[in-house]
Coordinates of C-alpha atoms in Angstrom, one line a residue:
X30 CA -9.6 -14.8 -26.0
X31 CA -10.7 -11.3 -24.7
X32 CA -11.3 -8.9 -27.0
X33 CA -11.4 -5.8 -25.0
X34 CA -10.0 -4.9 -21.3
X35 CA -12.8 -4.7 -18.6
X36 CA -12.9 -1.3 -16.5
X37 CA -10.0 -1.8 -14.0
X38 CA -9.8 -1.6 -10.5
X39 CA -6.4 -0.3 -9.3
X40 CA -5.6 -1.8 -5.8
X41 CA -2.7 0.2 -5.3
X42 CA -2.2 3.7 -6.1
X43 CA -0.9 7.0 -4.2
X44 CA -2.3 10.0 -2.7
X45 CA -1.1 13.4 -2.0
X46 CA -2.3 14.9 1.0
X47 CA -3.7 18.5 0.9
X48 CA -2.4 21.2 3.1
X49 CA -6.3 21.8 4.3
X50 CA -6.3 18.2 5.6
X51 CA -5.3 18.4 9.5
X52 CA -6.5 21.9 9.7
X53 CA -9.8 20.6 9.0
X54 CA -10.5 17.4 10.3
X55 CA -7.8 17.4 13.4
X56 CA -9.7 18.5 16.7
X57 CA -9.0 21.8 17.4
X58 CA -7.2 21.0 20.3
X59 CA -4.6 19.7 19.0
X60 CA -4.0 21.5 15.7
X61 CA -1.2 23.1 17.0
X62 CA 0.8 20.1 17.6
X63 CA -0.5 18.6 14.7
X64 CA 1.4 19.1 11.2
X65 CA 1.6 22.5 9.7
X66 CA 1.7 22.5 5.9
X67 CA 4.7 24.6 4.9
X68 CA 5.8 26.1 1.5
X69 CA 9.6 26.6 1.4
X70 CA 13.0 26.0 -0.2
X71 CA 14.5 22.4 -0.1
X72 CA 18.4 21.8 0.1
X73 CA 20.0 19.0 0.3
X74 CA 18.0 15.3 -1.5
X75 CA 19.2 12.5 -1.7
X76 CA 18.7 8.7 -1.5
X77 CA 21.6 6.8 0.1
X78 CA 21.4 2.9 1.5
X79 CA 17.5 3.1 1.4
X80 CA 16.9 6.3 3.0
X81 CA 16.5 9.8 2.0
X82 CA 18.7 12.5 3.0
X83 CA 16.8 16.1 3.1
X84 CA 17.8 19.7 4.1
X85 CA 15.5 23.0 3.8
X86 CA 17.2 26.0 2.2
X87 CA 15.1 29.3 1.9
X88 CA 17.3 29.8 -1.1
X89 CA 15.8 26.5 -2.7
X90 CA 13.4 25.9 -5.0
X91 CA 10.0 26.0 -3.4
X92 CA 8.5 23.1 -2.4
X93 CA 5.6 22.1 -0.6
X94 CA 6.5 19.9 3.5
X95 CA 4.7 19.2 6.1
X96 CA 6.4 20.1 9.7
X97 CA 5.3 17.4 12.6
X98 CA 7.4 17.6 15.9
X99 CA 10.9 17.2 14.9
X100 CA 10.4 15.9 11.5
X101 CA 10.4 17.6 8.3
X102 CA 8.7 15.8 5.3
X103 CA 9.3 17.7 1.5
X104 CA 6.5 16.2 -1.4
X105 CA 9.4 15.4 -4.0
X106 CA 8.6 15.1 -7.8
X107 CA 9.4 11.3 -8.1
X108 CA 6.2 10.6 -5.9
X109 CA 4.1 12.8 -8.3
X110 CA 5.4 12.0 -10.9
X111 CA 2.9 11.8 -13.5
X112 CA 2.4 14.3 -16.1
X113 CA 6.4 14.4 -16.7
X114 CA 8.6 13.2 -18.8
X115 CA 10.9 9.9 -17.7
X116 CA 13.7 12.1 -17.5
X117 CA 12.0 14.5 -15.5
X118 CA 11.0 12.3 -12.6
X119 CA 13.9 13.2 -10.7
X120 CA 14.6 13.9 -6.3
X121 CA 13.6 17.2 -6.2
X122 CA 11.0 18.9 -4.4
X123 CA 7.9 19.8 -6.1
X124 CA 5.0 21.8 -5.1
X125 CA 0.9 20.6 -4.8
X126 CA 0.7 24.0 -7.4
X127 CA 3.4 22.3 -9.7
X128 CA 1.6 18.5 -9.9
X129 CA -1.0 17.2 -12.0
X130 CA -4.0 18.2 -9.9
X131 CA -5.5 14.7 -9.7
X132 CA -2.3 14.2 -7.1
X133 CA -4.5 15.6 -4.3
X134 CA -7.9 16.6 -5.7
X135 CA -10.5 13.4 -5.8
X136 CA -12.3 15.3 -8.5
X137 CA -9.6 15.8 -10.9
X138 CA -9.0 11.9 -9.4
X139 CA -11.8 10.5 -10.8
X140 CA -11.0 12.4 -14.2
X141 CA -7.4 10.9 -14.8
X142 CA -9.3 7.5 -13.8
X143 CA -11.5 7.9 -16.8
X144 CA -8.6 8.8 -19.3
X145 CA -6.5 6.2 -18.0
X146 CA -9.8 3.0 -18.1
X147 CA -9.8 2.8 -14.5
X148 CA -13.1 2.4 -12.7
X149 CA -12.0 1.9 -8.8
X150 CA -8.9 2.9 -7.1
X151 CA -7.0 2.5 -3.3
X152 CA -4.6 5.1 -2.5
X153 CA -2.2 4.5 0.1
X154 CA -1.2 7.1 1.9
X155 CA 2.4 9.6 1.7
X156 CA 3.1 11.7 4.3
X157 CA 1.9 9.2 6.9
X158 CA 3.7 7.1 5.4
X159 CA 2.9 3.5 3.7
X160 CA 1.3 1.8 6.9
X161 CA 1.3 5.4 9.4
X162 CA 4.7 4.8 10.3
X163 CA 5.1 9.1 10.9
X164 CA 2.7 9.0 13.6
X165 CA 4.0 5.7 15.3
X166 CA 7.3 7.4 15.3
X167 CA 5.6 10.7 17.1
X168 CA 6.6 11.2 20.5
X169 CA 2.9 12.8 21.7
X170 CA 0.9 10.0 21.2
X171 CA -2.0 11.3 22.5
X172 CA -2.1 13.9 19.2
X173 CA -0.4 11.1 17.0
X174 CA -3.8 9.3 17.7
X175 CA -5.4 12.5 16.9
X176 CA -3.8 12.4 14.0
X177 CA -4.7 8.8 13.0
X178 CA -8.2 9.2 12.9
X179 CA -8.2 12.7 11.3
X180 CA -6.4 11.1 8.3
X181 CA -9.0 8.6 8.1
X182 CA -11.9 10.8 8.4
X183 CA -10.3 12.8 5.7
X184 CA -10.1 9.4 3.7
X185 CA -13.2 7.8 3.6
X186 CA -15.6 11.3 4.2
X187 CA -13.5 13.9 1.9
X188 CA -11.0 11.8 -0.7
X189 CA -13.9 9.0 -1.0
X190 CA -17.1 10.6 0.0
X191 CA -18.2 11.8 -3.2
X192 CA -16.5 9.5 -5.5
X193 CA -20.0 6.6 -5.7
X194 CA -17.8 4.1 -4.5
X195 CA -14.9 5.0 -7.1
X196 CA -12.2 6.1 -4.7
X197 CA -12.1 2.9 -2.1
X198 CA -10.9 3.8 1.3
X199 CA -7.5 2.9 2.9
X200 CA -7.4 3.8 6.5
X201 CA -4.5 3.9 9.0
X202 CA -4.2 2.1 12.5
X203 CA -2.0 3.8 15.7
X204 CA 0.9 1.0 15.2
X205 CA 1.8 1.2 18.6
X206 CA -1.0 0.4 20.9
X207 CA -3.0 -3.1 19.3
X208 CA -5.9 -2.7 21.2
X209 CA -6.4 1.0 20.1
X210 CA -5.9 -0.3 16.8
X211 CA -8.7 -2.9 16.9
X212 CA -10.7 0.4 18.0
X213 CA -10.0 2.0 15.2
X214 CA -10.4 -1.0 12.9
X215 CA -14.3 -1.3 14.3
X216 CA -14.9 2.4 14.2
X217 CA -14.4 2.4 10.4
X218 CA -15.9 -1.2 9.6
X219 CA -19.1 0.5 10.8
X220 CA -18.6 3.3 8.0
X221 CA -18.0 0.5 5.3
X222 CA -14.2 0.4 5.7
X223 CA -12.7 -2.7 4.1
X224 CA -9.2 -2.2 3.3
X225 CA -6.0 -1.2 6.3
X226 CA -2.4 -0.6 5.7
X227 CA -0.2 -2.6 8.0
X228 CA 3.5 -3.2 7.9
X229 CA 5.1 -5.7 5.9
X230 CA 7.7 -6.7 8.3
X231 CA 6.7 -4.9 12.2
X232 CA 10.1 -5.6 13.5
X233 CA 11.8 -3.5 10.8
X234 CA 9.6 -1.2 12.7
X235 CA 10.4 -1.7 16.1
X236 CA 7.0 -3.3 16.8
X237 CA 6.3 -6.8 17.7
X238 CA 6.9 -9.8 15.0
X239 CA 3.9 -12.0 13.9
X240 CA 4.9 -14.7 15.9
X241 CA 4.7 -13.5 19.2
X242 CA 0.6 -13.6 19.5
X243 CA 0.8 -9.5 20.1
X244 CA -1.2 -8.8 16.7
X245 CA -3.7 -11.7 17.1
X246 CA -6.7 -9.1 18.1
X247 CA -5.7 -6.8 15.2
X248 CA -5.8 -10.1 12.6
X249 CA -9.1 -11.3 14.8
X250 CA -11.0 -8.0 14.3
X251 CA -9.9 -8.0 10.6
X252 CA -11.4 -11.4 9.9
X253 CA -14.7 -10.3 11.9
X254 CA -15.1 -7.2 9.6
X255 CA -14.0 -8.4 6.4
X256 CA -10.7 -6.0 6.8
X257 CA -8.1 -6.4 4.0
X258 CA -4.7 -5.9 5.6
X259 CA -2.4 -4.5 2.5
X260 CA 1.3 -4.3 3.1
X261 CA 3.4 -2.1 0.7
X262 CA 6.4 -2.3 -0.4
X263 CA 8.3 -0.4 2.0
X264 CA 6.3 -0.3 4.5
X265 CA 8.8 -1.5 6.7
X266 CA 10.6 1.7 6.5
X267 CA 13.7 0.2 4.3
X268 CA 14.3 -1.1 1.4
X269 CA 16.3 -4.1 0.2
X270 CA 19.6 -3.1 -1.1
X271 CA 22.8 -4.8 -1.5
X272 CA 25.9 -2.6 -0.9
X273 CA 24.8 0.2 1.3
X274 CA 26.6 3.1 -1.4
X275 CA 24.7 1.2 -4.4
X276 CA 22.1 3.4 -6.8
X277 CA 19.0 3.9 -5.9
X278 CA 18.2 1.8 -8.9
X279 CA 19.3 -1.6 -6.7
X280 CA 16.5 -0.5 -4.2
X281 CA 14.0 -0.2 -6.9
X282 CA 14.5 -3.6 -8.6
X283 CA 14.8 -5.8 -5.2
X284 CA 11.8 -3.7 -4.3
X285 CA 9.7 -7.1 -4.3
X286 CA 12.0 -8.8 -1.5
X287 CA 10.6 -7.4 1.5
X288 CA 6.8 -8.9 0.4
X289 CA 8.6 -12.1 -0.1
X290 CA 10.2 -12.4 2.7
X291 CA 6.8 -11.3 4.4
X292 CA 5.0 -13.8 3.0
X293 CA 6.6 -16.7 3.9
X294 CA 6.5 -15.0 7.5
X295 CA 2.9 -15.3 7.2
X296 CA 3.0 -19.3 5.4
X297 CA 4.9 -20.3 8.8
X298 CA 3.7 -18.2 11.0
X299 CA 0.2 -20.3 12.1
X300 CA -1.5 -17.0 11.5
X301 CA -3.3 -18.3 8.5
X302 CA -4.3 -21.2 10.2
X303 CA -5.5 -19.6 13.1
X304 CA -8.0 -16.9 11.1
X305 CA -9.1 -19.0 8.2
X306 CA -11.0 -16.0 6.8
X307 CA -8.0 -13.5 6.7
X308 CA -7.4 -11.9 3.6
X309 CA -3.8 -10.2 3.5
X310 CA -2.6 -8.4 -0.3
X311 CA 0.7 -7.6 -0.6
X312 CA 0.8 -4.4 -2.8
X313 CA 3.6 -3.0 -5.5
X314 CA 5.8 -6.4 -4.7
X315 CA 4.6 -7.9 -8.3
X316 CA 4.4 -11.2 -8.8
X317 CA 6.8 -13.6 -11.3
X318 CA 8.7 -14.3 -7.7
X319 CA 5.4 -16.1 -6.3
X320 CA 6.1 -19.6 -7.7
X321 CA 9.4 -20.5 -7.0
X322 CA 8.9 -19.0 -3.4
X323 CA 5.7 -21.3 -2.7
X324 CA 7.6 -24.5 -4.2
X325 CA 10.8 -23.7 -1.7
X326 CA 8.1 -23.1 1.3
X327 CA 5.9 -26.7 0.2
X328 CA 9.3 -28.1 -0.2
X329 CA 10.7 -26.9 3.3
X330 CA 7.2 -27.6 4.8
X331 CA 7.9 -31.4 3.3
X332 CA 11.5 -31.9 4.1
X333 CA 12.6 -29.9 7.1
X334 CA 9.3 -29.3 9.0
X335 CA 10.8 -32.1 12.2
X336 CA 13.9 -29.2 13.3
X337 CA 12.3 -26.0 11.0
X338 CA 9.4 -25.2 14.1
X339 CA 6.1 -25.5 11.7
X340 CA 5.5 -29.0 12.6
X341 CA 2.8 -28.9 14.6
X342 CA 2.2 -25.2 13.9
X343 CA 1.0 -25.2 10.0
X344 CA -0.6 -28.5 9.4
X345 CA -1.3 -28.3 5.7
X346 CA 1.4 -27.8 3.2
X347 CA 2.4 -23.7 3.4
X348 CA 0.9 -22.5 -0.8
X349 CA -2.7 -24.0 1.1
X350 CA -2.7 -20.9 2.7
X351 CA -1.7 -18.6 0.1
X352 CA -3.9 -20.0 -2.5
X353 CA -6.8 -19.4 0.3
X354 CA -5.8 -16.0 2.1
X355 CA -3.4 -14.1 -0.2
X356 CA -3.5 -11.9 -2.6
X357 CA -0.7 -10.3 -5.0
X358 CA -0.9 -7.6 -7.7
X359 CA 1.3 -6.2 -10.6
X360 CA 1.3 -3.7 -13.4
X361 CA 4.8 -4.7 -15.4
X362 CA 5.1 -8.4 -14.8
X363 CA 5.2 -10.2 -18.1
X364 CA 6.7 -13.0 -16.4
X365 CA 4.0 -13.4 -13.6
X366 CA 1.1 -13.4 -16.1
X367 CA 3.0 -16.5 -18.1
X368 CA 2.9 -18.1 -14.8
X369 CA -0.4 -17.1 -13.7
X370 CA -1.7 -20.9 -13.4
X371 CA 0.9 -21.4 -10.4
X372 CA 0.5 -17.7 -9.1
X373 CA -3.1 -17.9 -9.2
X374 CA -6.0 -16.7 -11.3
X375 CA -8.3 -16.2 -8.2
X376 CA -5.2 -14.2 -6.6
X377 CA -3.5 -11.8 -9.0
X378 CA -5.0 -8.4 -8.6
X379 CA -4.1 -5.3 -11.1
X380 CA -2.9 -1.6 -10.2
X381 CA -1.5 1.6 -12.0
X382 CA 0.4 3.3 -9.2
X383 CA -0.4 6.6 -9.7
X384 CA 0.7 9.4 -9.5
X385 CA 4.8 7.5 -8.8
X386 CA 7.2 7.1 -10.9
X387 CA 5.9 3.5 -11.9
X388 CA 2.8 4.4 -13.0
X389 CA 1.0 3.2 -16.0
X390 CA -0.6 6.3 -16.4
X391 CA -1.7 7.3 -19.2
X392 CA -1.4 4.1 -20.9
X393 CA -2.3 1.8 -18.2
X394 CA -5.5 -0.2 -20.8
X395 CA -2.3 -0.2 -23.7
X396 CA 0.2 -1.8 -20.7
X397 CA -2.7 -4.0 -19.5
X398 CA -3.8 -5.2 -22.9
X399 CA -0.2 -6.7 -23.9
X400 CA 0.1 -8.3 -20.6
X401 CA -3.3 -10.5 -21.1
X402 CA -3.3 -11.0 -24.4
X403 CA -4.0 -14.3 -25.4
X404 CA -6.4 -14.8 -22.0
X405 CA -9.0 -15.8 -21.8
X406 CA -12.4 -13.5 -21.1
X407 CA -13.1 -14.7 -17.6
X408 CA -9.4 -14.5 -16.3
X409 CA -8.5 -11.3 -17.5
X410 CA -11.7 -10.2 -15.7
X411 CA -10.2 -11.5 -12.5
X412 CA -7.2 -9.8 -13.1
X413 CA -8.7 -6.7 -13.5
X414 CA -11.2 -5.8 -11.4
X415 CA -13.0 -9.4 -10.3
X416 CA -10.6 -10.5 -8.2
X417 CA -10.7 -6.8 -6.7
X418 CA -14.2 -6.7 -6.1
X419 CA -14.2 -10.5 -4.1
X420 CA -11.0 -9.5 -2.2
X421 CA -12.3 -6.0 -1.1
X422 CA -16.5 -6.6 -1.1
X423 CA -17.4 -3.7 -3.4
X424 CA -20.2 -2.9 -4.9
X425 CA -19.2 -1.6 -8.5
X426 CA -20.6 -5.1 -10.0
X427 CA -23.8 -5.3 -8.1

């Protein structure tokens, strides 16, 4: 039985972006076009059928946007959540000034890593967006692109640079063009890139699905490199939800269905087959749901593979490929851990989702502690930061 918890690596946490961040690394040449940190009162904000509702009001309380184009993006206090109380993690807008500086700060990052027994962390990104989706949805793509590769400068050079391997980069990929995102998955391989956001489910998007062959270079050039491709909950751009005037709360607790359903895209999908080496994580889905939806996909695989279309397309039963190429993660899933034999000890990752409204923080070693107890020493190293380091080739071991 383990009698302490190992350093952890967090695969999925959140950063704020700071206003500085375009103005500095965005050419100048397109700065102007570019978004324009803003400081000013927010109306209207609300969260109706999966989507947020927002008005400015310069009679509002201040709060901290971003202006891009048409859009208007407010930093709301249930994204930076930490430092709080429950009760206090409400829709309003919030200001960088009025969060807990590790929000946007790598320094004061790396800080709240140490109080909270976290070694290694992977922020995905906020105003972009989960996988990019603001600049896909930009009508000058030449500055969107622009945009793209500022963000990812500004990830692995300023938010990483000086963190000794701490702070683990996440980049972005222009969603709209594939071959410009293989590009970009090169041009940051070369810097030591390992890890790109990419939408669970594309057609949510508007983009091509999985099956059509469209993404094959992007999943080729991520096996060459040794790219992770993590999909985030809502990363689609909606979440599940039943009746379209239910509480947010519905949202939040079907948030794992969209990574379901993604997976089992993915099982039948022959893209696993194909690229034998492609890793794909799904991150914040959790993971109790993970055995009954491998049984149903062996089980369909089995019985209605002659009329289901995966006949000759996945060869070996569907959890093969899972148990080979996937990866989940959790942070409150008693139930996934007492299932952890069929979810898999070489695939069950660990995060603390900071700075949202989920997060661990401060008690992430306390939360992680009564979730292994009673494991033994070698799994709850997987689960906490050896499984990590294999799935993302870091060096905080060697």
């Amino acid at each position: 039985m383990a009698s302490e918890l190992p350093r952890i690596i967090s695969v999925d946490d959140h950063v704020i972006e700071p206003a500085h961040l375009f103005e500095t690394w965005l050419p100048a040449r397109y700065r102007e076009r570019g978004p324009q940190p803003l400081t000013a009162g927010i109306g209207e904000l609300a969260y109706v059928g999966g989507k947020y509702q927002i008005s400015m009001d310069p009679e509002g309380p201040a709060t901290d946007w971003w202006i891009y184009e048409d859009l208007k993006f407010p930093y709301k206090r249930n994204i930076a959540a930490v430092g709080f109380d429950r009760d206090e993690m409400t829709l309003e807008g919030i200001t960088r000034e009025q969060m807990r500086r590790g929000c946007w700060d790598p320094e004061a990052r790396l800080a709240d890593m140490d109080l909270n027994h976290v070694e290694g962390s992977l922020c995905f990104p906020t105003f972009p967006r989960f996988c990019g989706q603001t600049f896909a949805e930009a009508h000058d793509k030449e500055v969107a692109l622009a945009c793209v590769r500022a963000y990812n400068d500004w990830m692995v050079e300023e938010w990483c640079g000086d963190s000794g391997g701490r702070l683990i980069p996440l980049c972005l990929i222009p969603l709209w063009d594939v071959e410009l995102a293989v590009e970009e998955i090169r041009r940051n391989a070369a810097r030591g890139v390992r890890a790109v956001t990419f939408s669970e489910i594309p057609t949510h998007l508007g983009l091509p699905s999985i099956h059509t062959g469209y993404w094959d270079p992007f999943f080729a050039v991520c096996q060459d490199t040794g790219t992770v491709v993590n999909m985030h909950i809502g990363s689609s751009s909606q979440m599940p939800a039943a009746s379209p005037d239910a509480p947010p709360a519905v949202q939040a607790s079907l948030s794992f269905n969209n990574a379901m359903a993604s997976m089992m895209d993915y099982l039948f999908s022959g893209v696993l087959v194909r690229f034998p080496q492609l890793k794909l994580a799904y991150s914040e889905g959790q993971m109790g749901w993970v055995p009954y939806a491998l049984e149903r996909a062996d089980d369909v695989w089995a019985e209605h593979r002659a009329w289901g279309g995966v006949r000759d397309l996945v060869p070996e039963p569907p959890s093969t490929y899972y148990y080979r190429q996937i990866y989940c993660c959790f942070f409150r899933d008693k139930h996934g851990v007492a299932s952890l034999d069929v979810v898999g000890r070489d695939n069950a990752t660990f995060e603390t989702d900071y700075p949202h409204v989920d997060s661990t923080f401060p008690h992430t070693e306390e939360i992680a502690l009564d979730h292994v107890r009673g494991l033994d020493e070698e799994t709850v190293y997987k689960l906490m930061r050896g499984n990590a380091i294999r799935m993302l080739g870091l060096d905080l071991d060697r």
